[in-house]
Coordinates of C-alpha atoms and ligand atoms in Angstrom, one line a residue:
M191 CA 32.8 85.6 1.6
K192 CA 32.2 88.9 3.5
I193 CA 31.8 87.9 6.8
G194 CA 29.8 90.5 9.7
I195 CA 31.0 89.8 13.3
V196 CA 28.5 92.0 15.2
G197 CA 30.3 92.3 19.1
L198 CA 34.1 92.3 18.8
G199 CA 35.0 91.1 21.9
L200 CA 36.9 87.5 23.0
I201 CA 34.1 85.4 20.7
G202 CA 33.6 87.8 18.4
G203 CA 37.8 89.1 18.0
S204 CA 38.8 85.0 17.4
L205 CA 36.7 84.5 14.9
A206 CA 37.4 87.6 13.1
Y207 CA 41.0 86.6 13.6
D208 CA 40.1 83.6 12.2
F209 CA 38.0 84.1 9.5
R210 CA 40.8 86.5 8.3
A211 CA 43.4 84.1 8.3
L212 CA 41.5 82.3 5.9
G213 CA 41.2 84.4 3.8
Y214 CA 38.1 86.3 4.2
K215 CA 37.0 89.9 4.3
V216 CA 35.8 90.1 8.0
L217 CA 33.3 93.7 8.9
G218 CA 33.2 94.7 12.7
V219 CA 30.5 96.4 15.0
S220 CA 31.0 97.3 18.2
R221 CA 29.0 99.2 20.3
Q222 CA 32.5 101.5 21.7
P223 CA 34.8 103.3 19.2
Q224 CA 37.6 102.4 20.9
T225 CA 37.2 98.3 20.7
C226 CA 36.8 99.0 16.4
E227 CA 39.6 101.1 16.9
D228 CA 41.3 98.1 18.8
A229 CA 39.9 95.2 16.5
V230 CA 41.2 97.0 13.6
K231 CA 44.9 98.0 16.0
L232 CA 45.7 94.3 16.3
G233 CA 44.2 93.1 12.8
A234 CA 41.4 91.4 13.6
V235 CA 39.0 92.9 10.8
D236 CA 39.2 95.1 7.3
T237 CA 37.0 97.6 8.9
A238 CA 35.1 98.2 12.0
S239 CA 32.4 100.8 12.7
A240 CA 29.4 101.7 15.4
D241 CA 27.2 100.9 12.3
L242 CA 25.0 98.4 11.7
A243 CA 24.8 99.5 8.3
S244 CA 28.5 99.3 7.3
L245 CA 27.3 95.1 6.6
A246 CA 24.6 95.8 4.2
S247 CA 26.9 94.3 2.1
V248 CA 27.6 90.9 4.2
D249 CA 27.2 87.2 2.9
V250 CA 27.0 86.1 6.6
V251 CA 27.0 87.8 10.2
F252 CA 28.2 86.4 13.7
I253 CA 25.8 88.4 16.8
C254 CA 28.2 87.8 19.0
T255 CA 27.0 90.5 22.4
P256 CA 25.5 88.9 25.6
V257 CA 22.3 87.0 25.3
S258 CA 20.6 89.9 26.8
V259 CA 20.9 91.9 23.4
I260 CA 21.4 89.7 20.7
D261 CA 17.0 90.0 19.5
A262 CA 17.3 93.3 20.3
I263 CA 20.4 93.3 17.5
A264 CA 19.4 91.9 15.3
T265 CA 16.5 93.4 15.3
R266 CA 18.0 96.8 14.6
L267 CA 20.6 94.8 12.0
I268 CA 18.0 93.1 9.7
P269 CA 16.8 95.9 8.1
Y270 CA 20.3 96.5 6.5
L271 CA 20.8 93.0 5.6
S272 CA 20.9 91.6 1.7
P273 CA 17.6 88.9 1.0
E274 CA 20.5 86.7 1.3
A275 CA 22.2 86.9 3.9
I276 CA 22.8 84.8 6.6
L277 CA 22.1 85.2 10.5
T278 CA 24.1 83.1 13.1
D279 CA 24.9 84.0 16.2
V280 CA 27.4 82.4 19.4
G281 CA 24.9 82.9 22.2
S282 CA 25.4 80.3 25.6
V283 CA 21.8 79.3 25.7
K284 CA 20.1 78.5 22.3
G285 CA 16.7 77.4 23.1
P286 CA 15.3 81.3 23.5
V287 CA 17.9 83.3 21.0
V288 CA 16.9 80.7 18.5
K289 CA 12.7 81.3 18.9
R290 CA 13.0 85.3 19.5
V291 CA 15.2 85.9 16.1
T292 CA 13.7 82.6 14.0
P293 CA 10.4 84.6 13.6
L294 CA 12.6 88.2 12.2
W295 CA 14.8 86.3 9.3
P296 CA 14.1 82.8 8.3
R297 CA 18.1 82.8 7.5
F298 CA 18.8 82.0 10.6
L299 CA 21.1 79.5 12.5
G300 CA 21.8 79.4 16.0
G301 CA 25.2 78.4 17.1
H302 CA 27.6 77.7 19.8
P303 CA 30.9 77.6 20.3
M304 CA 32.0 75.9 23.0
A305 CA 35.2 77.1 24.0
G306 CA 36.2 80.7 26.0
R307 CA 38.9 81.7 27.7
E308 CA 38.8 83.7 32.1
V309 CA 39.0 87.1 30.3
T310 CA 36.7 88.6 27.4
G311 CA 36.9 92.1 25.2
I312 CA 39.2 92.1 22.2
Q313 CA 42.7 91.9 23.9
A314 CA 41.6 89.0 24.8
A315 CA 41.0 87.7 21.4
Q316 CA 43.0 84.8 20.0
S317 CA 42.8 82.5 16.8
H318 CA 42.4 78.8 16.7
L319 CA 40.4 79.5 19.7
F320 CA 37.3 76.7 18.3
A321 CA 39.7 74.2 17.2
Q322 CA 38.9 70.8 18.4
N323 CA 36.2 71.7 19.5
P324 CA 33.2 71.4 20.0
Y325 CA 30.4 73.6 18.1
I326 CA 26.8 72.9 18.1
L327 CA 24.7 74.3 15.0
T328 CA 20.7 74.4 16.4
P329 CA 18.8 74.1 13.4
T330 CA 15.0 74.1 13.4
T331 CA 12.5 71.9 10.9
K332 CA 11.9 75.2 9.0
T333 CA 15.9 76.2 9.2
P334 CA 17.1 76.4 5.3
L335 CA 19.1 73.5 3.7
D336 CA 21.9 76.1 1.6
V337 CA 22.2 78.4 5.1
I338 CA 23.1 74.5 7.7
D339 CA 25.7 74.0 4.2
V340 CA 27.4 76.9 4.7
M341 CA 27.5 77.0 8.5
R342 CA 28.6 73.3 8.6
K343 CA 31.8 74.8 6.4
L344 CA 32.2 77.5 7.7
V345 CA 32.7 75.7 11.3
G346 CA 34.6 73.1 9.2
E347 CA 36.7 75.0 8.7
L348 CA 37.7 76.9 12.1
D349 CA 38.0 73.6 12.4
G350 CA 35.3 72.9 15.2
D351 CA 34.2 69.7 15.9
L352 CA 30.7 70.3 14.5
Y353 CA 27.4 68.8 16.5
E354 CA 23.7 70.1 15.9
C355 CA 20.6 69.0 17.6
S356 CA 17.7 71.2 18.1
P357 CA 17.9 74.2 20.4
G358 CA 16.0 72.5 23.7
I359 CA 18.5 69.6 23.8
H360 CA 21.3 71.7 23.6
D361 CA 20.5 73.8 26.5
R362 CA 19.6 70.6 28.8
A363 CA 22.9 69.4 27.9
V364 CA 24.5 72.5 28.2
A365 CA 22.5 73.0 31.9
W366 CA 24.5 69.5 33.2
I367 CA 28.4 70.6 32.6
S368 CA 28.2 74.1 32.7
H369 CA 25.3 76.0 34.1
L370 CA 24.6 73.4 36.8
P371 CA 28.7 73.2 37.8
K372 CA 28.8 77.7 38.1
M373 CA 25.5 77.6 40.5
V374 CA 27.6 74.4 42.5
S375 CA 30.8 76.3 42.6
A376 CA 29.4 79.2 44.2
A377 CA 27.0 76.7 46.1
L378 CA 30.6 75.8 47.0
I379 CA 32.0 79.5 48.0
A380 CA 29.6 80.0 49.7
A381 CA 29.3 76.9 52.2
C382 CA 32.8 77.9 53.3
V383 CA 32.4 81.6 54.4
S384 CA 29.3 80.3 56.1
D385 CA 31.5 78.2 59.5
A386 CA 30.5 80.3 62.1
D387 CA 33.8 81.5 63.6
P388 CA 35.6 83.8 62.0
D389 CA 39.0 82.1 62.8
I390 CA 38.1 78.8 61.2
V391 CA 37.0 80.3 58.0
Q392 CA 40.5 82.7 57.9
L393 CA 42.3 79.1 58.4
A394 CA 40.4 78.0 56.0
Q395 CA 41.3 80.2 53.2
A396 CA 44.9 80.2 54.2
F397 CA 44.9 76.7 53.5
A398 CA 43.2 76.2 49.7
S399 CA 44.9 75.4 47.2
S400 CA 45.3 73.8 44.0
G401 CA 41.6 71.2 44.7
F402 CA 40.2 74.0 46.1
R403 CA 41.2 76.4 43.6
D404 CA 39.8 73.6 41.2
T405 CA 36.5 73.4 42.1
S406 CA 35.8 77.0 43.2
R407 CA 37.2 78.3 38.8
V408 CA 33.5 78.9 38.2
G409 CA 31.6 79.9 41.1
G410 CA 34.0 82.6 41.4
G411 CA 33.9 84.1 37.9
D412 CA 31.3 86.1 36.2
P413 CA 28.5 87.0 38.0
E414 CA 26.8 88.5 34.9
L415 CA 27.4 85.2 33.1
G416 CA 25.4 83.0 36.1
C417 CA 22.7 85.4 35.8
M418 CA 22.6 85.4 32.8
M419 CA 22.7 81.0 32.2
A420 CA 19.6 81.3 35.3
Q421 CA 17.4 83.7 33.4
Y422 CA 18.0 82.1 29.8
N423 CA 18.2 79.0 30.8
R424 CA 15.6 78.5 34.2
E425 CA 13.8 75.5 33.4
E426 CA 16.4 72.8 32.2
L427 CA 19.0 74.4 34.9
L428 CA 16.1 74.0 37.3
R429 CA 15.9 70.2 36.3
S430 CA 19.7 69.6 36.6
L431 CA 19.7 71.3 39.8
Y432 CA 16.5 69.6 41.6
Q433 CA 19.0 66.4 40.2
Y434 CA 22.0 67.0 41.9
R435 CA 20.5 67.8 45.5
Q436 CA 19.2 64.5 45.6
S437 CA 22.8 63.5 44.4
L438 CA 24.0 65.3 47.9
D439 CA 21.7 63.3 50.1
Q440 CA 22.0 60.2 47.9
L441 CA 25.9 60.5 49.3
T442 CA 25.4 62.5 52.5
D443 CA 23.0 59.5 53.2
I444 CA 25.8 56.9 53.4
I445 CA 28.3 58.9 55.1
E446 CA 25.9 59.8 57.7
C447 CA 25.4 55.4 58.1
S448 CA 29.8 54.7 57.7
D449 CA 29.1 52.6 54.2
W450 CA 32.3 52.8 53.3
S451 CA 31.8 50.2 51.1
A452 CA 28.9 52.5 49.2
L453 CA 30.8 55.4 48.9
D454 CA 33.8 53.3 47.8
A455 CA 31.7 52.4 44.2
L456 CA 30.3 55.3 44.2
L457 CA 33.2 57.0 44.2
Q458 CA 35.0 53.9 41.8
Q459 CA 31.8 54.9 39.7
T460 CA 32.8 58.5 39.6
Q461 CA 36.4 58.8 38.5
A462 CA 35.4 56.8 35.5
E463 CA 32.5 58.9 34.1
R464 CA 34.5 61.6 34.9
P465 CA 37.0 60.5 31.2
K466 CA 34.4 60.3 29.6
F467 CA 32.8 64.1 29.6
L468 CA 36.5 65.8 29.3
Ligands
NAP199 P1 32.8 90.1 25.4 O1 34.3 89.5 25.6 O2 32.9 90.7 26.8 O3 32.3 90.8 24.5 C1 31.4 91.0 24.1 C2 31.0 91.7 23.2 O4 30.1 92.4 22.8 C3 31.7 93.1 23.4 O5 32.4 93.6 21.9 C4 31.0 94.5 24.0 O6 31.5 95.8 22.6 C5 29.5 94.1 22.9 N1 28.0 94.1 23.8 C6 28.4 94.2 24.5 N2 27.2 94.6 25.7 C7 26.3 94.8 24.6 C8 24.9 95.5 24.7 N3 24.6 95.6 25.5 N4 24.2 95.9 22.8 C9 25.6 96.4 22.4 N5 26.9 95.1 22.1 C10 27.3 94.4 23.2 O7 32.4 89.1 25.8 P2 32.2 87.2 24.6 O8 33.0 85.8 26.2 O9 33.1 87.3 23.8 O10 30.8 86.6 24.9 C11 30.1 87.1 23.7 C12 29.1 85.9 23.4 O11 29.6 84.4 23.5 C13 27.7 85.6 24.3 O12 26.2 85.7 24.1 C14 28.6 84.4 24.6 O13 27.0 84.0 25.4 C15 28.4 83.8 24.1 N6 30.6 82.3 24.3 C16 30.5 83.1 24.7 C17 32.2 82.2 26.1 C18 32.7 82.4 26.4 O14 33.5 81.7 27.1 N7 33.5 84.1 26.9 C19 32.1 81.1 24.7 C20 30.4 80.7 24.4 C21 29.4 81.7 24.0 P3 32.0 97.3 23.1 O15 33.3 96.2 23.0 O16 31.6 98.0 22.1 O17 31.0 97.5 24.0

């Protein structure tokens, strides 16, 4: 089987390493000639070029570009695909991508590997990135069964933990554990620098240590990623933000009332809940 990867960055490059190691021929396509050159030199792909026509002979294509361009790339790629080719993507939001790409290519199945790193680009790609991490497939009622079977097999070969759900359910669940935390962490940093006394802000910055490192990490990350989450998963993100505002109000009320037993009960509950997420 031949595999095509469009977008040789962190996720595309990491998929390429694993599929090559599994014995598949991997053909890469990326926008910048330098990225293509690096991907070949690093041994991530067998060949790479900027030309989507080079994927005419592949059996499965993974689109691994930013979410904002997945449908445009699918549109440009489809004229070159063989009729049996399977198309998938790795975008972190599924609803809008599946809605736009499925009518273009019925043999499309959305996917989302829940694995990543702080750094991006082909140099950050690594083998076994997906092993023991959730890999979500989002079939619709119209997705051909053989397409689902092939994708299940590939996820299994990556050693990913396979989950299947609708695109909408995916986006709702991911809002809670990825998109809401990005906004909450950003709001935390914004609040910390809003103290009216600049000396206090400076001291807080000097005192910040491991706790602040953990809680501010995603809020201090790539702004483009946060904008993508908000733009493409707006409704689910808003739903989670409204609920989070209620949680904050509840905590504020408890502390205003100096109701320490209620606070203790709430913190006991969150302490017990956290391990279920990680
Ligand atoms: P990345 O390392 O920046 O790689 C993105 C790739 O897409 C690059 O190879 C780049 O190619 C290409 N690209 C960028 N803008 C493009 C454009 N306008 N047109 C065509 N190609 C373009 O990013 P990534 O972290 O791998 O993310 C890729 C996808 O994976 C995204 O959809 C993201 O939502 C999803 N995802 C990311 C993570 C994560 O933690 N990073 C986890 C799961 C899923 P050139 O280098 O040739 O310009």
